[in-house]
């Protein structure tokens, strides 16, 4: 997707894959970095973070942590850098910080949610998340015993078609799609009508990209969102007793940026 940049590093510390648009953030184009060591890249572009990043990579490789998130300054801009491992590769995922932090008023909405009764939890969750994220709609979809999705809560602005009780076909949530959402705490698309970025890599390698926040949404979900004129969408997996239960689905008809801090709050809720 277009809102971030991805770098893939192999076990030897060599950059084997990189977003074609990396020059939007750094000084050179993708071909200048491909095939070089991540150490030389860090020393050139964000030298003040070199020691920390090296330490975080070591912690991830030795499974002391799953993912590290830090804020770095690049060309006078604040940028989130997420570092994680998928298979034999280490990934750097860059995303600009846009917008303000979560406010105390928004946190108050969250605290009110904690007081909800079990019977009202899904209705109150969808309503609280819509208010906090300032979206036009937030739905809760439960996956039933045959793998079909049904909407059990629908908080929306006036004028939108209601989806409460709507049942989706089984191909809407196949096992592959469920895994896609389980692999991340949130999935976000800022503009489903926008073209995807290219990812340039060594063609002899099979580099996994599904764990990346920048991976595109499943085609069947893109088609559904476009059919109801949605532009921005947020998906948060719900797990109960460590089992996938369903999704929180946030929607907005115009382009709506949700900063990483806001998405993390949604996952916490």
Tab-separated table of C-alpha atoms in Angstrom, residues 15 39 54 66 97 107 126 156 178 206 214 229 232 245 261:
chain	number	residue	atom	x	y	z
A	15	UNK	CA	18.782	-5.788	1.704
A	39	UNK	CA	24.139	-1.515	8.491
A	54	UNK	CA	21.256	-3.450	15.795
A	66	UNK	CA	8.362	-10.309	18.513
A	97	UNK	CA	3.581	10.069	11.893
A	107	UNK	CA	-9.412	7.801	26.528
A	126	UNK	CA	-18.692	-0.144	17.841
A	156	UNK	CA	-23.101	4.599	11.768
A	178	UNK	CA	-8.830	-15.227	8.447
A	206	UNK	CA	10.349	-15.819	-2.280
A	214	UNK	CA	1.371	-2.480	3.939
A	229	UNK	CA	-18.380	3.608	-1.803
A	232	UNK	CA	-10.684	4.259	3.995
A	245	UNK	CA	-14.002	-14.769	16.711
A	261	UNK	CA	-1.264	5.459	17.672
